[in-house]
mmCIF file of C-alpha atoms in Angstrom:
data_model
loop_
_atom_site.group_PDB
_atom_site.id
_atom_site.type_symbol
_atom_site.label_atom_id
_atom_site.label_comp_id
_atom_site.label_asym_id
_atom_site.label_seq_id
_atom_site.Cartn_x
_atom_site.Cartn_y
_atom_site.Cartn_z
ATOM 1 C CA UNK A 603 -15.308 -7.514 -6.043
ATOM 2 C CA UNK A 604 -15.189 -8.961 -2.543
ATOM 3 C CA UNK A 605 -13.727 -11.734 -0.863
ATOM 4 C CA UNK A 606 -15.786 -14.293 0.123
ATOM 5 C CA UNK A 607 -16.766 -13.606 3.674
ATOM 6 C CA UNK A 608 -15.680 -10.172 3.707
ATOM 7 C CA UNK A 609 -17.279 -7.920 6.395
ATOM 8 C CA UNK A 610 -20.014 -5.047 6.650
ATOM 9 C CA UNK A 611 -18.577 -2.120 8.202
ATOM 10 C CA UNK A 612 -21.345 -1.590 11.581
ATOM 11 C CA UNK A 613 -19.281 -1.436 14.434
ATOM 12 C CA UNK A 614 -19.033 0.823 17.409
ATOM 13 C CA UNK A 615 -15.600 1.228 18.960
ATOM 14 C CA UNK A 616 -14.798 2.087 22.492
ATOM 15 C CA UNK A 617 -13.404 5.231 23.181
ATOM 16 C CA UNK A 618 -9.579 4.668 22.939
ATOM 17 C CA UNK A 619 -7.891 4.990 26.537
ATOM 18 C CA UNK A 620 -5.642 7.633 27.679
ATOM 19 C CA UNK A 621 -2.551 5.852 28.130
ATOM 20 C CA UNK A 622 -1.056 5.279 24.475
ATOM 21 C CA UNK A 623 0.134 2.049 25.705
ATOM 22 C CA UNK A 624 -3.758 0.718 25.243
ATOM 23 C CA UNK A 625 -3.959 1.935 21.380
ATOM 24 C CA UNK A 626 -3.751 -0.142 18.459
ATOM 25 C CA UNK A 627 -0.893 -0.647 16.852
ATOM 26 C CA UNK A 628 -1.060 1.732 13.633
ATOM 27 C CA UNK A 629 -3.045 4.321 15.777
ATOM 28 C CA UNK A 630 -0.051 6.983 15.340
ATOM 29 C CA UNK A 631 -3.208 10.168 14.423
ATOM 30 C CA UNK A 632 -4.979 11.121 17.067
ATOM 31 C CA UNK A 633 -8.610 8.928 17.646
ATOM 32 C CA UNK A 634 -9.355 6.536 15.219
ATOM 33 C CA UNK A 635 -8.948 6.255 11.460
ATOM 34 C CA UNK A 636 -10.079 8.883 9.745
ATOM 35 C CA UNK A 637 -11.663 6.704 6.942
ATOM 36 C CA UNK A 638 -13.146 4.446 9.710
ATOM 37 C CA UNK A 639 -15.141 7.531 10.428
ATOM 38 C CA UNK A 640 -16.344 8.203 6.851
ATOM 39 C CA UNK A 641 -17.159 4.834 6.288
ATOM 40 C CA UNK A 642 -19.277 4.632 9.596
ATOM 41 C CA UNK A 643 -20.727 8.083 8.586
ATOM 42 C CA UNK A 644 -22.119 6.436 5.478
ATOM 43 C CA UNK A 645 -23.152 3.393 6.700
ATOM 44 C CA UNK A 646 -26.589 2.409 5.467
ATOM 45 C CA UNK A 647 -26.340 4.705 2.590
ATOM 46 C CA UNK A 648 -26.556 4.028 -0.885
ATOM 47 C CA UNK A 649 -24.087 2.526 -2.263
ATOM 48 C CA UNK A 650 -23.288 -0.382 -0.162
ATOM 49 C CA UNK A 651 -19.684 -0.458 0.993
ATOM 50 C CA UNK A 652 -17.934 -3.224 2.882
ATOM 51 C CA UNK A 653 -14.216 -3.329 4.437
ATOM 52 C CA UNK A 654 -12.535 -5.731 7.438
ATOM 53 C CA UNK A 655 -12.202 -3.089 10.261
ATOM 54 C CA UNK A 656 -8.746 -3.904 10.440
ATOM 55 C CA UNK A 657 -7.885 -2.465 7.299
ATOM 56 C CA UNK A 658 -8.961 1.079 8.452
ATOM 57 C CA UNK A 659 -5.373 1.621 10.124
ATOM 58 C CA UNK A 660 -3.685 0.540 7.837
ATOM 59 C CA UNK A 661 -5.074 3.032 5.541
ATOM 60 C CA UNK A 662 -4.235 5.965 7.693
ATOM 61 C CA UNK A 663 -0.743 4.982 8.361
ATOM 62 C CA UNK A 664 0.074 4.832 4.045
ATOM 63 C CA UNK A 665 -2.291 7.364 2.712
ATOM 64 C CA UNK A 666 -3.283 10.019 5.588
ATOM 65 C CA UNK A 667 -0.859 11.995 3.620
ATOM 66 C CA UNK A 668 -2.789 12.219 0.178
ATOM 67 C CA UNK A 669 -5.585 13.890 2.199
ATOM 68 C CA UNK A 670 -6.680 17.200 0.342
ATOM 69 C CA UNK A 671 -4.045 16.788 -2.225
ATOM 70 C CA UNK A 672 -3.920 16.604 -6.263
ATOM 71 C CA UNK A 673 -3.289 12.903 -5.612
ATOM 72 C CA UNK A 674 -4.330 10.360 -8.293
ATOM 73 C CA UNK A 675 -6.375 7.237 -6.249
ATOM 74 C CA UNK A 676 -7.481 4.264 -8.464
ATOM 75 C CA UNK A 677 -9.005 1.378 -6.871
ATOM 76 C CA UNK A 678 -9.386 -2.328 -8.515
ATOM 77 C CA UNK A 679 -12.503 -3.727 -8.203
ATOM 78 C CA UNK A 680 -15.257 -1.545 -7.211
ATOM 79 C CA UNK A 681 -18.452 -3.717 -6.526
ATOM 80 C CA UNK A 682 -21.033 -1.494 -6.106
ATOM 81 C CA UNK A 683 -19.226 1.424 -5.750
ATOM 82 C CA UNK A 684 -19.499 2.452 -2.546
ATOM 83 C CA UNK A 685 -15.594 2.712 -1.662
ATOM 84 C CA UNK A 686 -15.268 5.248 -4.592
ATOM 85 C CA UNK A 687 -17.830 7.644 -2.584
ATOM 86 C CA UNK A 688 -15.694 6.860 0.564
ATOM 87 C CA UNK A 689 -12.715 7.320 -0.691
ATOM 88 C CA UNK A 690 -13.519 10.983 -2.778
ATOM 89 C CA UNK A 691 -15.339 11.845 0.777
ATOM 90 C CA UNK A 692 -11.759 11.314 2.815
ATOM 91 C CA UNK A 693 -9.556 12.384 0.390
ATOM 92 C CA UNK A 694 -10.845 15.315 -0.609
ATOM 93 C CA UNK A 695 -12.155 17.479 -3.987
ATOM 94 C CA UNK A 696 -8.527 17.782 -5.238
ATOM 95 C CA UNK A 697 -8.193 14.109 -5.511
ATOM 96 C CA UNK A 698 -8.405 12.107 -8.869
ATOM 97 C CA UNK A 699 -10.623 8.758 -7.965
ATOM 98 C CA UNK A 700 -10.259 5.963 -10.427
ATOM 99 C CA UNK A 701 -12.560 3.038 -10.246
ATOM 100 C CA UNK A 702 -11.065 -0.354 -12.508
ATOM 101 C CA UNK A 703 -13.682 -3.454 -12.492
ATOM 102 C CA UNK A 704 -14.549 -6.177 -15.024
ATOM 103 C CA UNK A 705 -17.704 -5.642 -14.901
ATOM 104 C CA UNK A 706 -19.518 -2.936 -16.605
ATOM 105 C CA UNK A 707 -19.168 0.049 -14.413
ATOM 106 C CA UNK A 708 -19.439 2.831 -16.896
ATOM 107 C CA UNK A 709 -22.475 4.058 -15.280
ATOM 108 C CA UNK A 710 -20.952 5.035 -12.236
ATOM 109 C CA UNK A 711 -18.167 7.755 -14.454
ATOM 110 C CA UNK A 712 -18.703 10.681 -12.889
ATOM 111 C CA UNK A 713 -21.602 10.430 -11.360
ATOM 112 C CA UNK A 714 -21.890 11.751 -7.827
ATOM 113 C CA UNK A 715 -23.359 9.756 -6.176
ATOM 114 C CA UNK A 716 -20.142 7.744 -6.350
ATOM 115 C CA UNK A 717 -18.002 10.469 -5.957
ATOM 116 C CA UNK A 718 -17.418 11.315 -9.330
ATOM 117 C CA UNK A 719 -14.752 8.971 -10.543
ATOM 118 C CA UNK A 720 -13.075 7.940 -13.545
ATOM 119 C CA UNK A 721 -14.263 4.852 -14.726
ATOM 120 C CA UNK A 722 -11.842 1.738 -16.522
ATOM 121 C CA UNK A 723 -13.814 -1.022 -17.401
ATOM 122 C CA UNK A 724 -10.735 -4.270 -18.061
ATOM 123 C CA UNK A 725 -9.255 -7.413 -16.828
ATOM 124 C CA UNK A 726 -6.333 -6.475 -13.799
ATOM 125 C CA UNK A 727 -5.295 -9.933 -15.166
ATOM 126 C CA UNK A 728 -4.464 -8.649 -18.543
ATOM 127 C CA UNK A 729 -0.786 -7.129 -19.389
ATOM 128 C CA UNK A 730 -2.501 -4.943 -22.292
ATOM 129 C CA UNK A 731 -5.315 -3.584 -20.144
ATOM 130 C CA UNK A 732 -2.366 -2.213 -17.920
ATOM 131 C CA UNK A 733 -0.639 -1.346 -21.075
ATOM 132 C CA UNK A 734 -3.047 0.696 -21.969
ATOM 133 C CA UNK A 735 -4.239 2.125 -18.774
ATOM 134 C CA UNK A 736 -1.046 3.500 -18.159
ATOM 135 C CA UNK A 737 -1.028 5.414 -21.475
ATOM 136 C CA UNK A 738 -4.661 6.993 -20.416
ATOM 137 C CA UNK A 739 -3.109 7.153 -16.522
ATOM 138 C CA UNK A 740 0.472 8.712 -17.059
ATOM 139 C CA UNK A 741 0.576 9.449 -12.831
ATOM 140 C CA UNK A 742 -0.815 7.638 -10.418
ATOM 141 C CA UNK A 743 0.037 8.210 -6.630
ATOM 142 C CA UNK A 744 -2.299 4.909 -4.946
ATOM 143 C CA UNK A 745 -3.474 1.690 -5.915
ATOM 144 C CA UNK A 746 -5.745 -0.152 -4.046
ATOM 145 C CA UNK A 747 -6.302 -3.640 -5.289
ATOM 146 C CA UNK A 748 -9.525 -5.395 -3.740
ATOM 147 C CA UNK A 749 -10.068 -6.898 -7.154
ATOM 148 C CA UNK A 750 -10.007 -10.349 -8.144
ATOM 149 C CA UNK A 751 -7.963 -12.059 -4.806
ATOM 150 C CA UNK A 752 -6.208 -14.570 -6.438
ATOM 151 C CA UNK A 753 -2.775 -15.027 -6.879
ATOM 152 C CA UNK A 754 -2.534 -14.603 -10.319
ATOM 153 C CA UNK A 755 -4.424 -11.105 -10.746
ATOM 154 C CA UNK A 756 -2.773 -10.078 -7.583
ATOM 155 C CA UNK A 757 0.593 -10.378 -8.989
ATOM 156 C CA UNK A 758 -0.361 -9.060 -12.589
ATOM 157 C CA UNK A 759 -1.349 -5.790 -11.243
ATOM 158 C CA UNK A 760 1.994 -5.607 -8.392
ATOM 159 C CA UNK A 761 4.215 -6.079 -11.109
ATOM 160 C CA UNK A 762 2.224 -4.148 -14.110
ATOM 161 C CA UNK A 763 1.940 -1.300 -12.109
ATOM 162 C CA UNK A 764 4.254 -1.004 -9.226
ATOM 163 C CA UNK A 765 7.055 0.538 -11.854
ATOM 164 C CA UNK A 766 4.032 2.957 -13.254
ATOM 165 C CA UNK A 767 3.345 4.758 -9.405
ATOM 166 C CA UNK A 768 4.695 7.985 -8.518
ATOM 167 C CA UNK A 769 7.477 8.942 -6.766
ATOM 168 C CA UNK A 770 6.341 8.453 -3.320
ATOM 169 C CA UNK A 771 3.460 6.283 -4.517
ATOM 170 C CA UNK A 772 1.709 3.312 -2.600
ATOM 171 C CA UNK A 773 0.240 0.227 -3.911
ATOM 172 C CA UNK A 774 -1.830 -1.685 -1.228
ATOM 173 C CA UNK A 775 -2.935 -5.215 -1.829
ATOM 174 C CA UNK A 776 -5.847 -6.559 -0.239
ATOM 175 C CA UNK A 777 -7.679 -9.619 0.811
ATOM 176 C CA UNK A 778 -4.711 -12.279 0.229
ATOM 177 C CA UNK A 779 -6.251 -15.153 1.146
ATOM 178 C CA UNK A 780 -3.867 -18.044 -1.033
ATOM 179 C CA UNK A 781 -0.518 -17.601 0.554
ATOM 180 C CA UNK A 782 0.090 -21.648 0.558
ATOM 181 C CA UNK A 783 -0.108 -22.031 -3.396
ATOM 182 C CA UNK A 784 3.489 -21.408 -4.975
ATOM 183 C CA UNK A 785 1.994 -19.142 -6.606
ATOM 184 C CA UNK A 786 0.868 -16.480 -4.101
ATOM 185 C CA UNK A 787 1.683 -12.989 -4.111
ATOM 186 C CA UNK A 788 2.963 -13.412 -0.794
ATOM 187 C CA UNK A 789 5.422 -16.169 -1.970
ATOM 188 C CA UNK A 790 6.075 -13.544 -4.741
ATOM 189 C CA UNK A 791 7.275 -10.973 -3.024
ATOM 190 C CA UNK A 792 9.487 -12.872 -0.572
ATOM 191 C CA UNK A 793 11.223 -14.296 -3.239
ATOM 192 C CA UNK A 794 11.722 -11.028 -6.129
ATOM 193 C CA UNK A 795 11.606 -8.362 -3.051
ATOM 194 C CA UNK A 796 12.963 -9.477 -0.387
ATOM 195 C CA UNK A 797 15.613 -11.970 -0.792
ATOM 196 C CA UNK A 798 16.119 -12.327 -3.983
ATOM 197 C CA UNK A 799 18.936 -10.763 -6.304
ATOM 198 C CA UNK A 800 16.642 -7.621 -6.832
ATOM 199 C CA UNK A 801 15.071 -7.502 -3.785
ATOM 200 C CA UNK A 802 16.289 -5.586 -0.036
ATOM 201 C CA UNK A 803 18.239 -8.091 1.165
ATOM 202 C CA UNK A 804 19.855 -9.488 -2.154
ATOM 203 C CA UNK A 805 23.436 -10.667 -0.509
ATOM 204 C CA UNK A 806 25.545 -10.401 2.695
ATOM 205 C CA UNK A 807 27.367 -7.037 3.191
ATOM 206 C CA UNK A 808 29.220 -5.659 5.590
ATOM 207 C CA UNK A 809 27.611 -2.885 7.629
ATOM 208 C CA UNK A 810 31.248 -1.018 8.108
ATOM 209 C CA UNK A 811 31.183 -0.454 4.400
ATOM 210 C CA UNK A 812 29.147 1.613 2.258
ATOM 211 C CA UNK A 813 26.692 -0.618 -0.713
ATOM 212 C CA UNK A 814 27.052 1.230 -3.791
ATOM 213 C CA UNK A 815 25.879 -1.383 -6.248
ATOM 214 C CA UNK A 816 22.128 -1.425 -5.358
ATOM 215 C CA UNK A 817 19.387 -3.673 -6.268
ATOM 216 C CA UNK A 818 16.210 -2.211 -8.027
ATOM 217 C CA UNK A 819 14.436 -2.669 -4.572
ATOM 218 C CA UNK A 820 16.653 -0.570 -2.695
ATOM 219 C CA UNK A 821 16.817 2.257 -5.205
ATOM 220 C CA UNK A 822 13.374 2.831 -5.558
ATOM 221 C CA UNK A 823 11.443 1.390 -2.100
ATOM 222 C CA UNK A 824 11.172 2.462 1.237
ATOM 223 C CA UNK A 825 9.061 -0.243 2.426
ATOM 224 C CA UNK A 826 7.231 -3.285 2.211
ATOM 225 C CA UNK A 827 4.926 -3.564 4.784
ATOM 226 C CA UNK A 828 3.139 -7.481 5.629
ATOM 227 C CA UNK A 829 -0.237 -6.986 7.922
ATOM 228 C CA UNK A 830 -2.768 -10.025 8.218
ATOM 229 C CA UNK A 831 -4.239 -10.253 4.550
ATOM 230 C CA UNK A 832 -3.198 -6.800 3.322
ATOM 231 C CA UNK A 833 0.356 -6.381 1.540
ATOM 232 C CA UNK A 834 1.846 -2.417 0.626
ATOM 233 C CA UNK A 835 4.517 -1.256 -1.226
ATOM 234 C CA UNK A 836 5.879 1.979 -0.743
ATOM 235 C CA UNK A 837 8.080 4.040 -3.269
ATOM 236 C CA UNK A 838 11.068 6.692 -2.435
ATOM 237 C CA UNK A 839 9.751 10.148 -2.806
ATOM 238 C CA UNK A 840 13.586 10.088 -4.653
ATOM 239 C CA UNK A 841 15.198 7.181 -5.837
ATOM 240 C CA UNK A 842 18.385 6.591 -3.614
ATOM 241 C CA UNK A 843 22.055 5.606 -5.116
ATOM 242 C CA UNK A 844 24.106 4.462 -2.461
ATOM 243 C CA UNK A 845 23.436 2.725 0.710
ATOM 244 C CA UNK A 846 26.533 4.226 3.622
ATOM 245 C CA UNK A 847 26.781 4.286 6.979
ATOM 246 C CA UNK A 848 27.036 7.084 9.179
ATOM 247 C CA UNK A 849 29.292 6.617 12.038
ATOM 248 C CA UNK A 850 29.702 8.634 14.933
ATOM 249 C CA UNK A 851 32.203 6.896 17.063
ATOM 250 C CA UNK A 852 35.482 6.040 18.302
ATOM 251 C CA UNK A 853 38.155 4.295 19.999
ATOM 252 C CA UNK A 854 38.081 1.089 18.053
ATOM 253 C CA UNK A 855 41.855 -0.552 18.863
ATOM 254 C CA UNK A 856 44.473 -1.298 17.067
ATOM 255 C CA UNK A 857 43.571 -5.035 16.855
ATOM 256 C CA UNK A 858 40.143 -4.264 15.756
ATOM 257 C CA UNK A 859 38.207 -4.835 19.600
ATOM 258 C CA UNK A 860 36.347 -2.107 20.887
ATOM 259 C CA UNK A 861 36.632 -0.930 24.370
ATOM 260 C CA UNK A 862 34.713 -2.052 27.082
ATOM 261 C CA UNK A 863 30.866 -0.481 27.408
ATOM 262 C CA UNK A 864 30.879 0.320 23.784
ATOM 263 C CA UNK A 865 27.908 -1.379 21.098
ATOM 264 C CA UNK A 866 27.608 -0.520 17.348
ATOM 265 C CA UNK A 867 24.565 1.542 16.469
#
């Protein structure tokens, strides 16, 4: 499904200047997004596809790396399936592609002309559709969610699945567009994530002394990244056990000042 509003990919970029001080932020590969290009090459093709340029970056900084791997991909909400044929065209043969919708989208199971995917036809609302995805799905590396867009489905499908990705799996969340209801996912996440018991930055520590009681966050993230409408999770490769400092300096005095010209790392 897409947000109301949401933009068709047309658009013709300047070439990017020399000086890496005049690229976008998130423009870390050399030239532009790699799936900016496949969409572009496709534009005007059957099937339709639409994304907010924006978004292209961001996709290249979280999931360059599942290029021509045995990655699993699903994506929620598939409209009329032109992202699936995107996405199989920029990550590669070796990919699994996974298309979840409400709608009827059985026609589009591995057909090519969508690239082939695996088709779930549920509600990303629904705890048991997860339930049972999961069972059908026992790895899966990325979620994209450009389902529903509200706050409700968006946070049923964060917290159904974000346990169920891979080591090293992401889980991008797209088209927020309710962050002022107490309910949004944004508002969410702050709260269980972030700040809160289980979240990154559950209490006050000191930063001399090494955290071994660790919150669910910290064991198993390495990042939650905020961009303008687009939230990502993104798991440890391997769950960490201890958060410790490594220290490499000296001459702290005997009443606890440090010497002149010194700073803590």
């Amino acid at each position: 499904m897409l947000a109301l509003g949401e933009l068709v990919v047309c658009k013709l970029k300047p070439p990017l200047a020399p000086d890496v001080r005049e690229r976008p932020e998130g423009s870390w590969l050399p030239g532009t997004s790699q799936l900016e290009g496949v969409y572009d090459s496709l534009n005007g093709s059957d099937p339709e596809m639409s994304k907010w340029v924006h978004y292209f970056e961001i996709y290249e900084r979280h999931l360059a790396r599942f290029r021509g791997e045995a990655a699993t991909i699903c994506e929620v909400g598939v409209n009329t399936g032109g992202s699936l044929k995107a996405f199989r065209n920029y990550f590669g043969e070796r990919a699994t592609i996974i298309g979840v919708d409400l709608f009827n989208s059985s026609f589009m199971e591995d057909n090519p002309v969508y690239g082939r995917p695996r088709m779930f036809v549920g509600d990303q609302g629904s705890a048991a559709f997860w339930r049972s995805f999961r069972e059908r799905v026992p790895r899966l590396d990325v979620l994209i969610d450009d389902g529903g867009h509200t706050a409700k489905l968006q946070v049923t499908t964060l917290e159904e699945m974000l346990p169920h990705l891979a080591p090293g799996g992401v889980l991008l969340t797209e088209d927020i567009i309710d962050v002022k209801k107490p309910a949004s996912i944004v508002r969410h996440v702050a709260a269980k994530y972030v700040t809160g018991e289980g979240g990154l930055f559950p209490f006050l520590w000191s930063r001399h002394l090494t955290q071994k009681r660790l919150t669910p966050a910290q064991q198993s993230l390495f990042s939650i990244s905020f961009y303008a409408h687009v939230l990502v999770f993104e798991k440890l490769s391997v769950n960490r056990s201890v958060l410790r400092p490594i220290a490499h300096y000296s001459g702290i005095t005997r009443t606890g000042e440090r010497p002149r010209g010194t700073h803590m790392g």
